[in-house]
Short mmCIF file of C-alpha atoms and ligand atoms in Angstrom, two decimals:
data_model
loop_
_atom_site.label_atom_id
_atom_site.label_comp_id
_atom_site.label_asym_id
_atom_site.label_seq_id
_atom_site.Cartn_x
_atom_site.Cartn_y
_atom_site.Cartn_z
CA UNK A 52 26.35 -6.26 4.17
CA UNK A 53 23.05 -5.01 4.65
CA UNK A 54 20.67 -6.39 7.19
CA UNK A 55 17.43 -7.75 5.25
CA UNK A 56 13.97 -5.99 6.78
CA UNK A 57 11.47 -8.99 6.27
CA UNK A 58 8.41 -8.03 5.40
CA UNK A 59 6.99 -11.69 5.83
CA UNK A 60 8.06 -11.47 9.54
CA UNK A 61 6.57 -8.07 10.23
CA UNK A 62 3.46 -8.72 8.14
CA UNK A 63 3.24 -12.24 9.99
CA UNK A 64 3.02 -10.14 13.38
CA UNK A 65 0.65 -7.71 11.88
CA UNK A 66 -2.19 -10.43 11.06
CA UNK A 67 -1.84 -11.70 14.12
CA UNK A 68 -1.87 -8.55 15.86
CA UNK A 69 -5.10 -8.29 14.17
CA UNK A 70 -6.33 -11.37 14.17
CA UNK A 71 -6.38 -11.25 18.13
CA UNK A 72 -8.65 -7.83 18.13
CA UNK A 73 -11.13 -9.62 16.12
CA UNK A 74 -11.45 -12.05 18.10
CA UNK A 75 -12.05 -9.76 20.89
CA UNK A 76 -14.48 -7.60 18.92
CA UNK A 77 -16.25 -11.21 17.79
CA UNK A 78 -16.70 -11.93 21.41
CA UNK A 79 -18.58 -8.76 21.44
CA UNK A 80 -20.55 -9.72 18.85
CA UNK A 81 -19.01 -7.79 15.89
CA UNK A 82 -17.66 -9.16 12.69
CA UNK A 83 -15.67 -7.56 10.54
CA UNK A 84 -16.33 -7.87 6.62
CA UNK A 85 -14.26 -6.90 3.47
CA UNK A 86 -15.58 -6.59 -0.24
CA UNK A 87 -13.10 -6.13 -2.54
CA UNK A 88 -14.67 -5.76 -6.50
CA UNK A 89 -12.73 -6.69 -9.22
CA UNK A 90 -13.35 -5.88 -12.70
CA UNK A 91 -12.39 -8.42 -15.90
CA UNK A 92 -8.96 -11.00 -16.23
CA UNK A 93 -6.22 -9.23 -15.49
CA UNK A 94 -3.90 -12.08 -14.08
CA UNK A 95 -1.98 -9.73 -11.77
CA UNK A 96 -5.11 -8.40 -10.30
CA UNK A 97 -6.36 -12.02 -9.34
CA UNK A 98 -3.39 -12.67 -8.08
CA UNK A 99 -3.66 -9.67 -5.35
CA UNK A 100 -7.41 -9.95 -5.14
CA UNK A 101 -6.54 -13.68 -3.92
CA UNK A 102 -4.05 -12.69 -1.66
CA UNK A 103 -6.13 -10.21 -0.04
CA UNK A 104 -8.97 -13.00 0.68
CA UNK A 105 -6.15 -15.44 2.21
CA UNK A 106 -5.15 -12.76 4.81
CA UNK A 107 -8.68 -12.00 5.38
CA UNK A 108 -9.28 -15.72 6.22
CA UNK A 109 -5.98 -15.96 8.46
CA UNK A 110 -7.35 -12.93 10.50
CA UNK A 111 -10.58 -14.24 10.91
CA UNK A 112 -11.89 -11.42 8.98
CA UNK A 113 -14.72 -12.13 6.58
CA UNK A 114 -14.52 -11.44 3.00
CA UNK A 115 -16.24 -11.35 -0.35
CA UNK A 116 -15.07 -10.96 -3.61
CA UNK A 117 -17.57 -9.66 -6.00
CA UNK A 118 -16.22 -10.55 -9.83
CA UNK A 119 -17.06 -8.26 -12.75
CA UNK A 120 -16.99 -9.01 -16.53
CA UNK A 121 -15.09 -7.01 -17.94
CA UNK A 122 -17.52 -5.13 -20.23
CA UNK A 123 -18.92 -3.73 -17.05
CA UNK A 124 -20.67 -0.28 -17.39
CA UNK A 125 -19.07 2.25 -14.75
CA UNK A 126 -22.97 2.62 -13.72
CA UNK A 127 -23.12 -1.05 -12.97
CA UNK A 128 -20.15 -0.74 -11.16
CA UNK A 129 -21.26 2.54 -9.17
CA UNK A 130 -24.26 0.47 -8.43
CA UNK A 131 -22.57 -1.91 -6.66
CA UNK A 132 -20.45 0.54 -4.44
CA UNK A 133 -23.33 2.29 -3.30
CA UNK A 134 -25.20 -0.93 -2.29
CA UNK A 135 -21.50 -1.54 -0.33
CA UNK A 136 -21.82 2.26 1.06
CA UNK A 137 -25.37 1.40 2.57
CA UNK A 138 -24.71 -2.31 3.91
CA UNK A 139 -24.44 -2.42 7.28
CA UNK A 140 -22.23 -5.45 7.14
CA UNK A 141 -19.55 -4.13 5.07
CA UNK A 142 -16.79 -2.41 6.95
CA UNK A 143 -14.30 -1.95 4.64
CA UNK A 144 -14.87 -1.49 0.67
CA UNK A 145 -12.39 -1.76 -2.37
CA UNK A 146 -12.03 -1.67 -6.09
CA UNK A 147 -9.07 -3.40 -7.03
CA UNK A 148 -7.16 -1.13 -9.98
CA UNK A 149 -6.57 -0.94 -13.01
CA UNK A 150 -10.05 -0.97 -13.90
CA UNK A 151 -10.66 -1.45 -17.69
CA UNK A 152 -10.50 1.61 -19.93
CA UNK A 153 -13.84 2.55 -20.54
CA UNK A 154 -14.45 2.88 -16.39
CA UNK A 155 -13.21 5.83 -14.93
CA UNK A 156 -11.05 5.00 -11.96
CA UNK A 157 -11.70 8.53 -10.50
CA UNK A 158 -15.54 8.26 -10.44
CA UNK A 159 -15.10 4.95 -9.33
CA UNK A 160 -12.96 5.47 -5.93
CA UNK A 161 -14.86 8.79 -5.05
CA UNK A 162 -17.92 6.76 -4.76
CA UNK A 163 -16.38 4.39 -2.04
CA UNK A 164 -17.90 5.55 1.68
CA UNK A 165 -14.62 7.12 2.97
CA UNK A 166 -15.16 5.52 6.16
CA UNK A 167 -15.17 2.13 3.96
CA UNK A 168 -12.31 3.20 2.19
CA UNK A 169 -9.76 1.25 3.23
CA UNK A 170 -7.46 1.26 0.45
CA UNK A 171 -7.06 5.43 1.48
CA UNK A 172 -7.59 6.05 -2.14
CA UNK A 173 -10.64 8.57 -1.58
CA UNK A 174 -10.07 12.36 -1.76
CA UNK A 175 -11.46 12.81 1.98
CA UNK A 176 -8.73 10.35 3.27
CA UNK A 177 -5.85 11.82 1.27
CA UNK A 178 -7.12 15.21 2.07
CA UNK A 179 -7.26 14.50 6.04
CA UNK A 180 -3.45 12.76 5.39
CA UNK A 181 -2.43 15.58 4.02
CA UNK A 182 -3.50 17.61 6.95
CA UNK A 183 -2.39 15.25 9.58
CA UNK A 184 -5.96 14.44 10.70
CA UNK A 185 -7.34 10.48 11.69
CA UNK A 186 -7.66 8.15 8.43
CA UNK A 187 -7.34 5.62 6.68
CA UNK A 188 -3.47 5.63 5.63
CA UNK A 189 -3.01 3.91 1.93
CA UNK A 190 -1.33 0.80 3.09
CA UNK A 191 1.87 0.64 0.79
CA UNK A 192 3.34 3.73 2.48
CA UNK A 193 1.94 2.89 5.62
CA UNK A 194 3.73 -0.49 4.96
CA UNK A 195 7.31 0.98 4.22
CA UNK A 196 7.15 3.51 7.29
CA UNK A 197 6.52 0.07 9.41
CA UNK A 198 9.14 -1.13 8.15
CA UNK A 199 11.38 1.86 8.84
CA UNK A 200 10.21 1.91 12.25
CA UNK A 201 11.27 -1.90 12.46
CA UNK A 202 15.13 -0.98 12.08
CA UNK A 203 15.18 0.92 15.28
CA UNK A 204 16.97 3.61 13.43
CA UNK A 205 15.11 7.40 13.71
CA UNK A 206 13.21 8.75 10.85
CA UNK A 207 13.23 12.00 12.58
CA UNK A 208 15.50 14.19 11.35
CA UNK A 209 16.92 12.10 8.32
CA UNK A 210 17.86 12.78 4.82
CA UNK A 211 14.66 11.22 2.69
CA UNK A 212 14.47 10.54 -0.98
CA UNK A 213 11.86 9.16 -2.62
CA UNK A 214 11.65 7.97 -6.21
CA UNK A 215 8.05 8.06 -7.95
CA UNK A 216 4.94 10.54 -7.45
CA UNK A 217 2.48 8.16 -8.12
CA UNK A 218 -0.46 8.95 -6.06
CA UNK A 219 -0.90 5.49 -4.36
CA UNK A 220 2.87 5.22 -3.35
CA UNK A 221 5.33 7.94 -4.20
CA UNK A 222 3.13 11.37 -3.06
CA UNK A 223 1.64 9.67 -0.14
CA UNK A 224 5.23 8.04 0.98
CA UNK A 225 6.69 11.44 0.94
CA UNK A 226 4.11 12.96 3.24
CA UNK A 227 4.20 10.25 5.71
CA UNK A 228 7.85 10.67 6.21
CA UNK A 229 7.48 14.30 6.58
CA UNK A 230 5.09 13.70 9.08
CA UNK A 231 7.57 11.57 11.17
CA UNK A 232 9.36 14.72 10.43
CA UNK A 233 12.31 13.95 7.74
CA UNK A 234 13.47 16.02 5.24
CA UNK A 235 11.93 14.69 1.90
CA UNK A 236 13.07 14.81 -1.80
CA UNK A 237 10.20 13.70 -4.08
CA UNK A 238 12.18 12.73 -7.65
CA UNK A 239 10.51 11.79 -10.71
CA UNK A 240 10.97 11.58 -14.74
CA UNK A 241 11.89 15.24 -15.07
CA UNK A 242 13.82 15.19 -12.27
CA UNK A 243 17.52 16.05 -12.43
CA UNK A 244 20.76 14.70 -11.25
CA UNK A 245 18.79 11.84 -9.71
CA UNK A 246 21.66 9.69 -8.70
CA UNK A 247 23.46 12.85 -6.83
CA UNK A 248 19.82 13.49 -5.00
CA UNK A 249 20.08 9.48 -4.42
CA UNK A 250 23.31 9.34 -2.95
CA UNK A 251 22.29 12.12 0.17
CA UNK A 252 19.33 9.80 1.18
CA UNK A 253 20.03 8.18 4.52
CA UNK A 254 16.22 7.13 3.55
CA UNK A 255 15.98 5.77 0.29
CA UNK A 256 12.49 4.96 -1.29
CA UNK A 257 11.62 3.45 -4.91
CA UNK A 258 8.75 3.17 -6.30
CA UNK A 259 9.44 3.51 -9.81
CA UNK A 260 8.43 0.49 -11.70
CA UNK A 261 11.69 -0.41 -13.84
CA UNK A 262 13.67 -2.90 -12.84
CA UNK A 263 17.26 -2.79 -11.26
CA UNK A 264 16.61 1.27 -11.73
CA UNK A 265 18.69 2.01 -8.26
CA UNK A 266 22.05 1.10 -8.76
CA UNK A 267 24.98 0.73 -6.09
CA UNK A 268 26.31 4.10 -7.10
CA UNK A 269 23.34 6.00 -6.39
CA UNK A 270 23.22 4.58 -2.79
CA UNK A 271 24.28 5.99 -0.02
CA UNK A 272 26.96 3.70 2.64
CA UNK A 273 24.51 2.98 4.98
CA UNK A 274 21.72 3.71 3.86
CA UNK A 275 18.06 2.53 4.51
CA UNK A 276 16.28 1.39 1.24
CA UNK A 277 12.80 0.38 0.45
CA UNK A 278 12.29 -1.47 -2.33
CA UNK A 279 8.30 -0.83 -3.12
CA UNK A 280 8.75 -2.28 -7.18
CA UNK A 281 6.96 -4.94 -8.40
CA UNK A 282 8.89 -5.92 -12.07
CA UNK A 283 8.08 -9.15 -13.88
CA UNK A 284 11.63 -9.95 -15.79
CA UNK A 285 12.67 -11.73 -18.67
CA UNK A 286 13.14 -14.79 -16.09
CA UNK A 287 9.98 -14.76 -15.28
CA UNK A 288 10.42 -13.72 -11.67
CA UNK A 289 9.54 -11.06 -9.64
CA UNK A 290 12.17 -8.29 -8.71
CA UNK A 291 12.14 -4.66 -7.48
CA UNK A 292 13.14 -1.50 -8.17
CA UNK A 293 16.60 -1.60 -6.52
CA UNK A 294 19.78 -3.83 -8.09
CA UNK A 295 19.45 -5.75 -4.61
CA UNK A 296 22.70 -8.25 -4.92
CA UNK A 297 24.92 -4.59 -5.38
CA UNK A 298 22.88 -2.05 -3.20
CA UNK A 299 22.77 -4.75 -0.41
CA UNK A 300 26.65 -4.55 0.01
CA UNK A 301 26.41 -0.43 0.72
CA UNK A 302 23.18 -0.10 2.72
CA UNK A 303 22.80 -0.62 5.70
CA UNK A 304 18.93 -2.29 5.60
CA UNK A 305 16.97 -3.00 2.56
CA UNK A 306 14.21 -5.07 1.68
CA UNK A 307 13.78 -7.74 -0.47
CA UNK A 308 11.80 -8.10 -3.45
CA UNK A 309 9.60 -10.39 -3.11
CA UNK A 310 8.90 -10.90 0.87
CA UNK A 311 9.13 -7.29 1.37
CA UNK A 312 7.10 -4.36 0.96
CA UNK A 313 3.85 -6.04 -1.02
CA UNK A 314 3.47 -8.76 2.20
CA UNK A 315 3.44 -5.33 4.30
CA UNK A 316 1.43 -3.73 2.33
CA UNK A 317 -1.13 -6.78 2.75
CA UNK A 318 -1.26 -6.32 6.37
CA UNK A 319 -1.84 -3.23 6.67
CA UNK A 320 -5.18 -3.80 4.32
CA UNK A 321 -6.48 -5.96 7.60
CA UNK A 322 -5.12 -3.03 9.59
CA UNK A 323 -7.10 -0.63 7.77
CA UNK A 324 -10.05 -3.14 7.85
CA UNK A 325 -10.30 -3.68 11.61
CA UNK A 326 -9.78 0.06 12.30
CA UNK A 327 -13.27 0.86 9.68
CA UNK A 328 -14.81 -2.08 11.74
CA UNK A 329 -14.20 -0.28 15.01
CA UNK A 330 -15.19 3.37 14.10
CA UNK A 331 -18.05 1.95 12.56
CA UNK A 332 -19.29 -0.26 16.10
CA UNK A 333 -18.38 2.98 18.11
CA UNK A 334 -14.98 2.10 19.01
CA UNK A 335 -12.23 4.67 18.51
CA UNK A 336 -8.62 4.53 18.83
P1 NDP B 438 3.56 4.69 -11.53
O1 NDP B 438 3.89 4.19 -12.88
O2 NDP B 438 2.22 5.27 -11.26
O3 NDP B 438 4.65 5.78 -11.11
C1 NDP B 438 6.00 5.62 -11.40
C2 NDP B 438 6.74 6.84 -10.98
O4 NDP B 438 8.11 6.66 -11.31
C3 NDP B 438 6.27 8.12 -11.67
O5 NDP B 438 6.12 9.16 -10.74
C4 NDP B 438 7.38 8.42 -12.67
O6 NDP B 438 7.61 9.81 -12.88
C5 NDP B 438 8.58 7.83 -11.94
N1 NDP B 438 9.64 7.54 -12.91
C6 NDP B 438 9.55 6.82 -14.04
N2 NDP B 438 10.73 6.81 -14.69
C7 NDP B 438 11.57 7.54 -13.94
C8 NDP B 438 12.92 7.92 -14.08
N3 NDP B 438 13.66 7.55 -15.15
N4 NDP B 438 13.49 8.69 -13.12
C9 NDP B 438 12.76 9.07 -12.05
N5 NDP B 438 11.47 8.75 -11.87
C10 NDP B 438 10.89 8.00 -12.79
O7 NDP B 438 3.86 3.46 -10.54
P2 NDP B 438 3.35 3.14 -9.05
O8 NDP B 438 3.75 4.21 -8.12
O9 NDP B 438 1.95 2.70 -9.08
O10 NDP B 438 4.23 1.83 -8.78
C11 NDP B 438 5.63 1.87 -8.78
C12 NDP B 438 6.16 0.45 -8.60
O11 NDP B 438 5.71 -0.06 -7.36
C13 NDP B 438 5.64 -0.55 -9.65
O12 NDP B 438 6.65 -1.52 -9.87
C14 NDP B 438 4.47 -1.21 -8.97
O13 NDP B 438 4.21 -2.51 -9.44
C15 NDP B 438 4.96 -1.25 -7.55
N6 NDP B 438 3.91 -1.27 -6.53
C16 NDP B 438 4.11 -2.12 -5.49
C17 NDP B 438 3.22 -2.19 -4.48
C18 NDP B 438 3.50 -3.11 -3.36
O14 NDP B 438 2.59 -3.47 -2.63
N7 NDP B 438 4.76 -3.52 -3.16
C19 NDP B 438 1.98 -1.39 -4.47
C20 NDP B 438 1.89 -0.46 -5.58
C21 NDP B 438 2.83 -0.43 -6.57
P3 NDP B 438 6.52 10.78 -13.60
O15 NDP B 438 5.48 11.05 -12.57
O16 NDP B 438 7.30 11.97 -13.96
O17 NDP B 438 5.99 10.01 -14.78
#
């Protein structure tokens, strides 16, 4: 039976990890701020933007959330990113996504200051991850190599397979493994014999968005799998990517859905946040 990775628990000790530094850097007389923009209704949006300004407050991190219509112009919304970009008080900036059709999300994120951009969504940041240079790390990936780390099993060395090339989870989740040097697979919708790729992972990532899509055949005995889906079923509940009651018997850690990768991913958000705050008062890591 697998043993769970709790994202809850390691995302607890994260925020309070952080909450302690900005204390520290408050005693110094630096805040740290957050604006996150949101753009129209979209339920599941509110839902995260919410979340985000509940860990902000339990980190003693200020935040604002600036609210949209959404028949928005992209200009309007430009606007407001620049005014972010120039505000002294604003240490880390982001546009929560999907933005509504008529905006386009790649104008939108290449405006953001990359030394705001604490989502790691800006070409400079991915660019300098790609290259191995200092960042900002997009915090779902960052999130599930945490909680790789947390199992006290190496990453070096290890069979990795990741499901999903999405540019906010699946391309960036196969370069940080590489970079903690495993040997990655990066499957998609074209790719073929999926489940005999799956079942060499000693490292097993999805990020797919379908639910139950990693069944206990594809898996590994033994295995370490990261659940990163987020699927709203016909219950009504929220499940992952990976059939989690079947998979659990055969791996050896997995993570639940929910509790698991979204809390991390959370987290590292106030990581990324405290980090801009520090580069931006002078203090480097
Ligand atoms: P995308 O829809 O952008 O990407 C999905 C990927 O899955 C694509 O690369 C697609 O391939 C691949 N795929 C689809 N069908 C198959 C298939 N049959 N076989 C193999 N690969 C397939 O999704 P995201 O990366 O944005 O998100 C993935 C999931 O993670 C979603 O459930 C989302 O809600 C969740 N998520 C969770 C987060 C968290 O904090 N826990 C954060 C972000 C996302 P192709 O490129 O060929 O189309």
């Amino acid at each position: 039976m697998a043993m769970l990775i709790s994202g809850k628990e390691l995302a607890e000790k994260e925020k309070e990890k952080v909450a302690r530094e900005v204390e520290t850097l408050r005693g110094e007389g630096i805040r740290v701020k957050l604006v996150v923009i949101i753009v129209g209704d979209d339920p599941a949006s509110k839902t995260y933007v919410a979340g985000k300004a509940k860990d902000c407050a339990a980190c003693g991190i200020e935040s604002e959330v600036v609210r949209f219509p959404q028949q928005t112009t992209e200009e309007e919304l430009l606007e407001k990113v620049r005014a972010c970009n120039e505000d002294p008080t604003v240490n880390g900036l982001l546009v929560q996504l999907p933005l509504p059709k008529h905006i386009c999300e790649k104008n939108v994120i290449n405006a953001i200051a990359p030394e705001k951009d604490v989502d790691g969504f800006t070409p400079v940041n991915v660019g300098r991850m790609v290259i191995g240079e200092s960042c900002f790390l997009p915090c779902t990936p960052a999130g599930c190599i945490e909680m790789l780390q947390s199992t006290g099993l190496p990453i070096d060395g290890k069979k990795a397979v990741v499901i999903g090339r999405s540019n906010i989870v699946g391309k960036p989740m196969a370069l940080l493994l590489c970079a903690q040097n495993a040997t990655v697979t990066l499957c998609h919708s074209h790719t073929r014999d999926l489940a005999d790729i799956c079942r060499q992972a000693d490292i097993l990532v999805a990020a797919v968005g379908r639910e139950s899509f990693v069944t206990a055949d594809m898996v590994k005995e033994g295995a370490v799998v990261i659940d990163v889906g987020i699927n709203r079923g016909a219950d009504g509940k929220l499940h992952g990517d990976v059939d989690f009651s079947a998979v659990s018997e055969k791996a050896a850690f997995i993570t639940p859905v929910p509790g698991g990768v979204g809390l991390m991913t959370r987290a590292m958000l106030m990581r990324n946040t405290l980090e801009a705050a520090k580069r931006q008062s002078g203090r480097f890591e």
